[in-house]
mmCIF file of C-alpha atoms and ligand atoms in Angstrom:
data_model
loop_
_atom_site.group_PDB
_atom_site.id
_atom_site.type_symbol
_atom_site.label_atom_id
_atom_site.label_comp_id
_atom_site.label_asym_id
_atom_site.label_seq_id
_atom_site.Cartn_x
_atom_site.Cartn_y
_atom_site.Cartn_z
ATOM 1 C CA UNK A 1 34.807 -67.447 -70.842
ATOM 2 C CA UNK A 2 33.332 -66.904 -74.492
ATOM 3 C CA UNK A 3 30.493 -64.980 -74.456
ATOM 4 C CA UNK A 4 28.239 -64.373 -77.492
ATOM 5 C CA UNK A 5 27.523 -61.078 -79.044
ATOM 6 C CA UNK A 6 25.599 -61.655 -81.895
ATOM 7 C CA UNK A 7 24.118 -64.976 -83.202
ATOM 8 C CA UNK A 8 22.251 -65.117 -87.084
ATOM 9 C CA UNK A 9 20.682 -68.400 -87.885
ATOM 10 C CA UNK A 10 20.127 -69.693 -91.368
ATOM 11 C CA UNK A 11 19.132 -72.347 -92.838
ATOM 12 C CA UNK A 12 21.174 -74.319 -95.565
ATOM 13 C CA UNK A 13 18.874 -76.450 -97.798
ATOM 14 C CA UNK A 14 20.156 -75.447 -101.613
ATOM 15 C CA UNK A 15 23.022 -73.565 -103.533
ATOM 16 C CA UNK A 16 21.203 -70.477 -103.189
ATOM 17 C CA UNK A 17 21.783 -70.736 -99.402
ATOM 18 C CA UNK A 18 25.234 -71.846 -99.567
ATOM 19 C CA UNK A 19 26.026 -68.866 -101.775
ATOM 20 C CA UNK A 20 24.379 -66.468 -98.757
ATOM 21 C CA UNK A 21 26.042 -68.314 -96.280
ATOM 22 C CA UNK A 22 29.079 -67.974 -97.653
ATOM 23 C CA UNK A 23 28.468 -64.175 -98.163
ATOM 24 C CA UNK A 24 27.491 -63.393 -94.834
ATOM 25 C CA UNK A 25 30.063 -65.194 -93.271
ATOM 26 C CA UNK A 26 32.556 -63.062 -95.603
ATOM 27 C CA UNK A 27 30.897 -59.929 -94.300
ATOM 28 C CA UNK A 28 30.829 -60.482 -90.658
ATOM 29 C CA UNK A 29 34.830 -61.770 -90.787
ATOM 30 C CA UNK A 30 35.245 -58.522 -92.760
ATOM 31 C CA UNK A 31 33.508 -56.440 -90.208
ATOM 32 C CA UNK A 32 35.655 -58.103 -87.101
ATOM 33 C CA UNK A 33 38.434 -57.581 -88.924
ATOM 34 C CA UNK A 34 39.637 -60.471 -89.999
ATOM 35 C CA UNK A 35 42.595 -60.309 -92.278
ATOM 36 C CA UNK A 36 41.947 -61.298 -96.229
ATOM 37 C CA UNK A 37 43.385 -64.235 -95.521
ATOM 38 C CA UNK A 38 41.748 -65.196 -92.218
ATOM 39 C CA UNK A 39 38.247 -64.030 -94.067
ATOM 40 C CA UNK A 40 38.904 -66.380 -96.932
ATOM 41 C CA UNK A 41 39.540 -69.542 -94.820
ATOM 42 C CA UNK A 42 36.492 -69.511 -92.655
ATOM 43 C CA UNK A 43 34.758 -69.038 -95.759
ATOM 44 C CA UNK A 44 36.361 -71.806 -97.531
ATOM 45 C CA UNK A 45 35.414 -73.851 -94.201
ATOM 46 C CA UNK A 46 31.656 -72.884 -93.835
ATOM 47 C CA UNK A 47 31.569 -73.644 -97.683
ATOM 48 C CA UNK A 48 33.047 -77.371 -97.446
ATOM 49 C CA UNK A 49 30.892 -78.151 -94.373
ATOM 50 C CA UNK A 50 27.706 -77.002 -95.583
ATOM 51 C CA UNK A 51 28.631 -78.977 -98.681
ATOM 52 C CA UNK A 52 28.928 -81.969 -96.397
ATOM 53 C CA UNK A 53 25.310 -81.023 -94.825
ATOM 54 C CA UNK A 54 23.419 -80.474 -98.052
ATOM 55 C CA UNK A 55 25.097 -83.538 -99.751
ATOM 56 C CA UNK A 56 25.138 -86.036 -96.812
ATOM 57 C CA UNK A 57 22.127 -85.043 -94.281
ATOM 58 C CA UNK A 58 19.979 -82.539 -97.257
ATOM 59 C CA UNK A 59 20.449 -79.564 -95.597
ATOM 60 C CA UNK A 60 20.535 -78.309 -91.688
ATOM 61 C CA UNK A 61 20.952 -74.952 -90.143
ATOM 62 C CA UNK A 62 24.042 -72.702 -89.309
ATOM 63 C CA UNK A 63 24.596 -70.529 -86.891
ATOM 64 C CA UNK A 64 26.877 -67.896 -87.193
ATOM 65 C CA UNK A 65 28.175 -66.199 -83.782
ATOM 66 C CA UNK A 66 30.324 -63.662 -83.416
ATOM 67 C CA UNK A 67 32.000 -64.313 -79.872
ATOM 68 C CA UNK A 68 34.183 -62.795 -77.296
ATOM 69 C CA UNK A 69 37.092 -64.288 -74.855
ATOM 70 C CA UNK A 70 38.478 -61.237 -73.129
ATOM 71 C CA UNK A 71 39.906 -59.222 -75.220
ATOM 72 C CA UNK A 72 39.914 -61.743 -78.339
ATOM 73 C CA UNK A 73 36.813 -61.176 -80.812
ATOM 74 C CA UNK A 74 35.875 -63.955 -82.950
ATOM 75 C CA UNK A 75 33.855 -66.504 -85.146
ATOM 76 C CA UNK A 76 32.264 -69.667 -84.540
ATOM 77 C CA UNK A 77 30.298 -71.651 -86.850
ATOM 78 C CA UNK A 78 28.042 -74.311 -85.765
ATOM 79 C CA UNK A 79 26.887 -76.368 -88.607
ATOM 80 C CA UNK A 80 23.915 -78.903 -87.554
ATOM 81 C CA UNK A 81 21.916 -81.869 -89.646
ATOM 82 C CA UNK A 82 19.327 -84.257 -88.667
ATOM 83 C CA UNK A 83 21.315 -86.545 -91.436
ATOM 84 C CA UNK A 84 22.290 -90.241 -91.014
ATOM 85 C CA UNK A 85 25.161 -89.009 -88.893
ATOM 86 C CA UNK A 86 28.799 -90.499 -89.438
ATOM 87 C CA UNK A 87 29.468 -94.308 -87.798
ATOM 88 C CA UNK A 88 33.232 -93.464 -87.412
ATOM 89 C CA UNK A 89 34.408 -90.058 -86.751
ATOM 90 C CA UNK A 90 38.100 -90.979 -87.031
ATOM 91 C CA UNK A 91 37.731 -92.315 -90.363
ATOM 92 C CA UNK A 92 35.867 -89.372 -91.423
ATOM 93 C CA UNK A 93 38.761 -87.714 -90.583
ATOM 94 C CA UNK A 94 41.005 -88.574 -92.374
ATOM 95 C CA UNK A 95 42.499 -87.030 -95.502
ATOM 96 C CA UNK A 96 41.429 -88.986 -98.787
ATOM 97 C CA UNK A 97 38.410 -90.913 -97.034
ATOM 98 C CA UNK A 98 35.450 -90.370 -98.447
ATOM 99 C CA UNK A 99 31.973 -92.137 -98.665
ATOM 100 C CA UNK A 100 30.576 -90.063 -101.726
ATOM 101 C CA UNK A 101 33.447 -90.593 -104.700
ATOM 102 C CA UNK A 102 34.756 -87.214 -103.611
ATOM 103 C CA UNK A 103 38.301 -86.263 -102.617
ATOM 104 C CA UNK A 104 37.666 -86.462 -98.636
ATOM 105 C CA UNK A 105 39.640 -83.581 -97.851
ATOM 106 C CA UNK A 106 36.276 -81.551 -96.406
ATOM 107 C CA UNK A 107 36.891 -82.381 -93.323
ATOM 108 C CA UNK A 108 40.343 -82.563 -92.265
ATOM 109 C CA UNK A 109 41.137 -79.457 -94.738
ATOM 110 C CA UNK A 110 38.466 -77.374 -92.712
ATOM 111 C CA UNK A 111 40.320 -78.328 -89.337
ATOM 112 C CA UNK A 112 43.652 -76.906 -90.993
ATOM 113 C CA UNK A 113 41.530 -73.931 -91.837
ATOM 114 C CA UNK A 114 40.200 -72.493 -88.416
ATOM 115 C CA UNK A 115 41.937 -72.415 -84.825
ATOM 116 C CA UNK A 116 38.715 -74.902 -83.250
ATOM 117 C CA UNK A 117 37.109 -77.550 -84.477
ATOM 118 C CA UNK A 118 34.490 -79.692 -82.577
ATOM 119 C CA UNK A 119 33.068 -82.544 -84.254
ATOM 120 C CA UNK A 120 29.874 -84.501 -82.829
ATOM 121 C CA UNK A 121 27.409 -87.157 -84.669
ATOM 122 C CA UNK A 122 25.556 -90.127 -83.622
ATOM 123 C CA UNK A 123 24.224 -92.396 -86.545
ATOM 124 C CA UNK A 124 20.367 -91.477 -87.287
ATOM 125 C CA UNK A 125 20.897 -88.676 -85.030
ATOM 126 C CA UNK A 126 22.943 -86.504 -87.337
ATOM 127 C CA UNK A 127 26.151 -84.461 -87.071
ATOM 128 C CA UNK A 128 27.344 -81.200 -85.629
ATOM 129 C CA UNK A 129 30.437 -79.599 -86.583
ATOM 130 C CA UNK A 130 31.702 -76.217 -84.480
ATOM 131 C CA UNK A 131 34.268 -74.610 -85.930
ATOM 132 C CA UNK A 132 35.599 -70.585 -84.475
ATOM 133 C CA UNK A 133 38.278 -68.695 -85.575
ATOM 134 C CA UNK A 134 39.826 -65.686 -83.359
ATOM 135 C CA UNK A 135 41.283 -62.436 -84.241
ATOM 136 C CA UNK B 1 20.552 -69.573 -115.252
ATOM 137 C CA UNK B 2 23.349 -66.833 -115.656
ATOM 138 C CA UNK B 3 26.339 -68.103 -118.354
ATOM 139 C CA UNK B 4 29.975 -67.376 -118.526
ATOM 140 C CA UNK B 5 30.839 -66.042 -121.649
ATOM 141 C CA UNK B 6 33.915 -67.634 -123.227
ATOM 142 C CA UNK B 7 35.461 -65.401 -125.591
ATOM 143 C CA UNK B 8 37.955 -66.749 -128.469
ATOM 144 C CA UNK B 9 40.975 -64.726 -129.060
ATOM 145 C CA UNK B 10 42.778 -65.898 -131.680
ATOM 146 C CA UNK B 11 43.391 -69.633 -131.476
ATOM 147 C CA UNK B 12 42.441 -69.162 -127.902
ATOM 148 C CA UNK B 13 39.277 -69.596 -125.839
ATOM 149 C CA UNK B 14 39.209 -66.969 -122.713
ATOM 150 C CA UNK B 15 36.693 -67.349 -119.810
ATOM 151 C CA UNK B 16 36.327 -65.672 -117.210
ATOM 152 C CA UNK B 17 34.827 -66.984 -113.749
ATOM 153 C CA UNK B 18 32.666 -64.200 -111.478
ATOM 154 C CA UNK B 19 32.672 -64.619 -107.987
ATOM 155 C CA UNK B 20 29.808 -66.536 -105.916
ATOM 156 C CA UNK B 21 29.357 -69.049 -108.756
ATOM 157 C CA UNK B 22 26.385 -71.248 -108.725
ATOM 158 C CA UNK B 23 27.611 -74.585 -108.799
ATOM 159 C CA UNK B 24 25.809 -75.210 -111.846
ATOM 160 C CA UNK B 25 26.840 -72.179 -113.768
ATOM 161 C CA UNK B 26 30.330 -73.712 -113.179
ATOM 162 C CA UNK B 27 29.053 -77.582 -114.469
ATOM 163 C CA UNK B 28 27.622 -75.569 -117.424
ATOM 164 C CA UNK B 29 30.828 -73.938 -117.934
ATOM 165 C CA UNK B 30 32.413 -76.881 -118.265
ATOM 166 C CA UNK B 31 30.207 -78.504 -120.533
ATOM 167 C CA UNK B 32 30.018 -75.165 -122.937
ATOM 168 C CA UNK B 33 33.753 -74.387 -122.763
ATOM 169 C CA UNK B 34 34.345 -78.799 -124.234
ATOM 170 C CA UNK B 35 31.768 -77.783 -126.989
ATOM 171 C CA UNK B 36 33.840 -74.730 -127.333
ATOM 172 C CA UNK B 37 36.937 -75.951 -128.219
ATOM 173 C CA UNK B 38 35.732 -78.865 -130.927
ATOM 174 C CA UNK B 39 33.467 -76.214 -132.225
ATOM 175 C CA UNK B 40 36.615 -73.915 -132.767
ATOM 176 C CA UNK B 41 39.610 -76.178 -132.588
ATOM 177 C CA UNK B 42 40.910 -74.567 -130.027
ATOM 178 C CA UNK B 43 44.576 -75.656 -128.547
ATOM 179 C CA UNK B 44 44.536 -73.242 -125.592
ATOM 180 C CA UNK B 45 41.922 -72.188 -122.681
ATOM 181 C CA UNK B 46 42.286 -69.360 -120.303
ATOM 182 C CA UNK B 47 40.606 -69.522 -116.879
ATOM 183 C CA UNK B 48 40.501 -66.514 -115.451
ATOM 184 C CA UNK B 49 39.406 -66.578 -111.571
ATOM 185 C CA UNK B 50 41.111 -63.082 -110.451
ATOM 186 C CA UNK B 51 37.578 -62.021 -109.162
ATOM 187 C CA UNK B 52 36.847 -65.023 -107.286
ATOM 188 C CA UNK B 53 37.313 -64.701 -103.865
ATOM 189 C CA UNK B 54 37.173 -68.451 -102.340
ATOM 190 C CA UNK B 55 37.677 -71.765 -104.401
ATOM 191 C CA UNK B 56 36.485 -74.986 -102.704
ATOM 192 C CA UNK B 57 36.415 -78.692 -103.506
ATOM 193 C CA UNK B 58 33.863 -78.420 -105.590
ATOM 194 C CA UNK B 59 35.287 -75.296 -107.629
ATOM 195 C CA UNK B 60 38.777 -76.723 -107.412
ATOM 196 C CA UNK B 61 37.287 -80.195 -108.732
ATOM 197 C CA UNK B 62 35.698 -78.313 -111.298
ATOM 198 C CA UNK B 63 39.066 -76.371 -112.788
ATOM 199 C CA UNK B 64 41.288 -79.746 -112.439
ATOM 200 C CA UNK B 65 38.331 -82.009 -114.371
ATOM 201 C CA UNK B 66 38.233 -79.362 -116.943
ATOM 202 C CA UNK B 67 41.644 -79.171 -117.367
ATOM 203 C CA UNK B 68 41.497 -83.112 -117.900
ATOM 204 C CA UNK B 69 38.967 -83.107 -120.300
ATOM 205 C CA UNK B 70 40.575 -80.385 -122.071
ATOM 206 C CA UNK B 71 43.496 -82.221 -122.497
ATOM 207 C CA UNK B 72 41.960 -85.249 -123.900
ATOM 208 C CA UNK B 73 39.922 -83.227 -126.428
ATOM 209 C CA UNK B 74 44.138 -81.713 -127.345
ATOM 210 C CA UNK B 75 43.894 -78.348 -125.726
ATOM 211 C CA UNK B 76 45.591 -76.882 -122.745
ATOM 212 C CA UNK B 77 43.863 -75.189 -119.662
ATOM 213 C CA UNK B 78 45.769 -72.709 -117.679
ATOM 214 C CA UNK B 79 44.405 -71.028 -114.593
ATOM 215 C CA UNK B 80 45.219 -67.251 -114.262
ATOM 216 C CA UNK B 81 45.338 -65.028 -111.166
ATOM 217 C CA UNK B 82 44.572 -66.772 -108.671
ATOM 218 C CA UNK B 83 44.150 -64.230 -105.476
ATOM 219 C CA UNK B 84 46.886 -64.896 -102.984
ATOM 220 C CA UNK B 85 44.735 -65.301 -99.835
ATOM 221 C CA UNK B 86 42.817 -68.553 -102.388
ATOM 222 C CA UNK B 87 45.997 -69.619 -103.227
ATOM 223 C CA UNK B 88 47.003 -70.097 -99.716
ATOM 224 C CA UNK B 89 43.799 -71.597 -98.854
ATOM 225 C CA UNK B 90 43.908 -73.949 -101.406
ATOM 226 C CA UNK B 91 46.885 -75.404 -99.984
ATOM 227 C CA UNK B 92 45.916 -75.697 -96.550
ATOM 228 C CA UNK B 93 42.716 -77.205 -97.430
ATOM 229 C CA UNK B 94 45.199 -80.007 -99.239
ATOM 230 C CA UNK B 95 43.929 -79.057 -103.108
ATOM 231 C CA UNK B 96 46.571 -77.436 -104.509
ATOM 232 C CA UNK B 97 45.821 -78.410 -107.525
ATOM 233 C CA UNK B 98 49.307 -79.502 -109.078
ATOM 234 C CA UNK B 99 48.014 -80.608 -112.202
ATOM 235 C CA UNK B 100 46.641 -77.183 -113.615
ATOM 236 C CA UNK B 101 48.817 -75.035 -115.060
ATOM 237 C CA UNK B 102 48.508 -71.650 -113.513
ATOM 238 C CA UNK B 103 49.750 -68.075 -114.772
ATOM 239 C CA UNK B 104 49.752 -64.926 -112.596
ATOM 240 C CA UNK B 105 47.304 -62.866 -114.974
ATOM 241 C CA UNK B 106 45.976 -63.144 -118.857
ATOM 242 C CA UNK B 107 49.072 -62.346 -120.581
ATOM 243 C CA UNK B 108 51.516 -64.161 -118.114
ATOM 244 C CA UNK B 109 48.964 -66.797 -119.056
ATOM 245 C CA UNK B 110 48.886 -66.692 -122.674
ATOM 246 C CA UNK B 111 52.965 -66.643 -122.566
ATOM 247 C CA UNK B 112 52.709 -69.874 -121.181
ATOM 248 C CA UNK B 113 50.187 -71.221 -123.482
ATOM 249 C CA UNK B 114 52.682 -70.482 -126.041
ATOM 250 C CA UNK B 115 55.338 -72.105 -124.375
ATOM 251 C CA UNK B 116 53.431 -75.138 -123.684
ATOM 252 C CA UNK B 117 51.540 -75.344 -127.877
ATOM 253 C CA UNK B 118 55.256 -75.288 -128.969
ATOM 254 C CA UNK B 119 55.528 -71.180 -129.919
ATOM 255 C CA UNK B 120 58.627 -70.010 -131.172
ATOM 256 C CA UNK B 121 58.693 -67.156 -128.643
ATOM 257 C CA UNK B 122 61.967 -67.555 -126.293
ATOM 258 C CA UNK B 123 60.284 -64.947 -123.375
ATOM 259 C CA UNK B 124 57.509 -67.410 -123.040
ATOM 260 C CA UNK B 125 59.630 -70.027 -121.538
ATOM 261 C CA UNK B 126 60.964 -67.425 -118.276
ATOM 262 C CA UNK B 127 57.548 -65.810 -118.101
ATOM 263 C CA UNK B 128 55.731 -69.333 -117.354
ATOM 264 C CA UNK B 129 58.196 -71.094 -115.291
ATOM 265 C CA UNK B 130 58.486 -68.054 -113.386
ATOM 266 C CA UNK B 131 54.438 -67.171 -112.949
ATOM 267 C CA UNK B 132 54.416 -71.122 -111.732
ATOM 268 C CA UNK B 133 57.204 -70.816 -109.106
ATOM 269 C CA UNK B 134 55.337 -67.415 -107.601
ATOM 270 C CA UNK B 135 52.320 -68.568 -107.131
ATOM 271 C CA UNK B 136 53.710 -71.255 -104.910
ATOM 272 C CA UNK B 137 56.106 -69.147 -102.900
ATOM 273 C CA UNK B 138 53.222 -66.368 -102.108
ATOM 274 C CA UNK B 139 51.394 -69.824 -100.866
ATOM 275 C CA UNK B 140 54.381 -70.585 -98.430
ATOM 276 C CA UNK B 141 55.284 -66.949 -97.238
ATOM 277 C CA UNK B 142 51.679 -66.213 -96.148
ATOM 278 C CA UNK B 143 51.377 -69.128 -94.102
ATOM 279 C CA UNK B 144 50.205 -68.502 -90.770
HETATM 280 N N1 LIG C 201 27.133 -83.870 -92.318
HETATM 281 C C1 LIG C 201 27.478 -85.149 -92.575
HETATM 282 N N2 LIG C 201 26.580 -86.155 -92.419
HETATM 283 C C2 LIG C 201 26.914 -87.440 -92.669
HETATM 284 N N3 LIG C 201 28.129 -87.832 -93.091
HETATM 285 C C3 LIG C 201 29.063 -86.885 -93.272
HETATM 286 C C4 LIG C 201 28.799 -85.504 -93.019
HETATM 287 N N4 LIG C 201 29.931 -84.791 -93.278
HETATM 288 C C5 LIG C 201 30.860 -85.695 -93.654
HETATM 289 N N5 LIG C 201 30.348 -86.946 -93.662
HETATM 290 C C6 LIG C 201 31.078 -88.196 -93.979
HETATM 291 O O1 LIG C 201 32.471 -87.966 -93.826
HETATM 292 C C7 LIG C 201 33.162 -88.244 -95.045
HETATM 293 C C8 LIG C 201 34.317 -87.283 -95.202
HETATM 294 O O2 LIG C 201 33.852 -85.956 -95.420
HETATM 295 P P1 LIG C 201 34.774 -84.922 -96.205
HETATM 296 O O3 LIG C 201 34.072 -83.639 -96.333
HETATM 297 O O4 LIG C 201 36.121 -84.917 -95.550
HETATM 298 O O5 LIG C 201 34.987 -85.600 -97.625
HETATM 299 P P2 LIG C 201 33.937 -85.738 -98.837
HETATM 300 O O6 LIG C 201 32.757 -84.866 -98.593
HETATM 301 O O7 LIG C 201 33.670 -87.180 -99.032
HETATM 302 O O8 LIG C 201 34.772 -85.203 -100.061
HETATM 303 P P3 LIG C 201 35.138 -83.666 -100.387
HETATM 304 O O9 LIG C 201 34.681 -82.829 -99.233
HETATM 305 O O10 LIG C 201 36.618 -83.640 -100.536
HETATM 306 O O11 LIG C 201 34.396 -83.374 -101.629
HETATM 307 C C9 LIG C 201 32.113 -88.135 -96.118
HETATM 308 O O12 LIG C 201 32.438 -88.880 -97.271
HETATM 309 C C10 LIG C 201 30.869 -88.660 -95.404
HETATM 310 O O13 LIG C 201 30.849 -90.057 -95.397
HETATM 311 MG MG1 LIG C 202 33.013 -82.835 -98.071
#
């Protein structure tokens, strides 16, 4: 069972907030212990999904958890948006698809990046993406 | 808005990226570092990004578009140290951005320039080729 120690919320509306976001989630993977490596992709993958948030939905919130299974510590990430939401996850997942003129490797690339990845939306809804990475 | 300075050395323009870049520091980068080189002629550009600690689509869009532009105004781009742990990021994410030229530090990277404006130098030649093939084996051998 994954239990949650600590849970920060922020909210993501500008660059400003993605540069904070970016450095507290460096700082908490540092303090679990996360190797260099490990530390710089969950930050690479908090940094392309609230990319996706502020470009696609104008913003949202993340919450940043560190969590628990047993003995394992860990990350997750839950990015949310009250955004249009995405008609076809599947598509969205794929590597090179993109809506916006960009290179549409966000998405996919962030699943390479972390050990889970959740992805919810419901058009006019939004979108929720969870992603966690363990130690 | 904080600049980056871009320094000329020589026939060559040297900039060098901080870490937690606003993303339009880095759009005015580019646009500074194109005025740069037809203000000075310049044939070669030096990114240096051994301070920053993550690169993500946008950064990485940034560096390859410069690159591009750079070499339609007639001067080269190379990216210099890279940080392994980015490196190997990068490629994960899928940008591994083959089309920049990348050097393991500043004077790897100014070998290469050499190399690639047509210097006389024979060192350059081993010094690039080999700064090029590292940079994609560290990405490999950290895997995982
Ligand atoms: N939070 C979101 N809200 C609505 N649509 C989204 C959201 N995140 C992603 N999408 C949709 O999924 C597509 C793929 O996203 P992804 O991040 O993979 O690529 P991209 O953002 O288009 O390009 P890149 O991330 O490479 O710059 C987007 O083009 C967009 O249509
Ligand atoms: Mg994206």
């Amino acid at each position: 069972m994954v239990t949650v120690s600590r849970s920060t919320r922020l909210s993501i509306a500008n660059e400003i907030d993605l540069v904070r976001a970016r450095q507290e989630v460096r700082v908490q993977a540092q303090a679990l212990g996360f190797s260099l490596v490990d530390q710089t992709r969950i930050t690479t993958a908090v940094s392309e999904l609230i990319r996706n948030m502020m470009k696609y939905a104008g913003g949202g919130t993340m919450d940043l958890e560190a969590v628990r299974n047993g003995v394992r510590a860990g990350l997750r990430i839950i990015c949310v948006d009250k955004g249009p939401g995405i008609p076809d996850i599947g598509l969205a997942m794929k590597e090179g698809y993109s809506t916006s003129n960009g290179l549409g490797y966000g998405l996919p690339g962030t699943k390479r990046l972390v050990d889970e990845f959740d992805i919810w939306s419901e058009v006019g809804k939004g979108t929720r993406v969870t992603i966690s990475k363990w130690r | 808005m904080e600049k980056i300075p871009i320094i000329k050395v020589g026939d060559t323009l040297l900039v060098s990226i901080q870490t937690d870049l606003q993303d339009q520091v880095a759009m005015a980068m580019q646009s500074d570092l194109l005025s740069k080189i037809e203000t000075t002629s310049a044939r070669g550009v030096i990114i240096d990004i051994s301070v920053v600690d993550i690169v993500d689509s946008f950064l990485g869009r940034v560096l390859s578009d410069t690159a591009s532009m750079a070499r339609i105004m007639n001067a080269v781009v190379v990216v210099v140290g890279i940080q392994p742990s980015v490196a190997i990021t990068l490629v994960e994410l899928g940008l591994e951005l083959k089309q920049i030229p990348t050097a393991l530090n500043v004077e790897r990277g100014l070998l290469l320039l050499r190399e690639k404006l047509g210097g006389s130098d024979g060192r350059a030649d081993a010094a690039g080729s080999e700064a090029l093939g590292g940079d994609e084996e560290i990405a490999r051998n950290g895997h995982g």
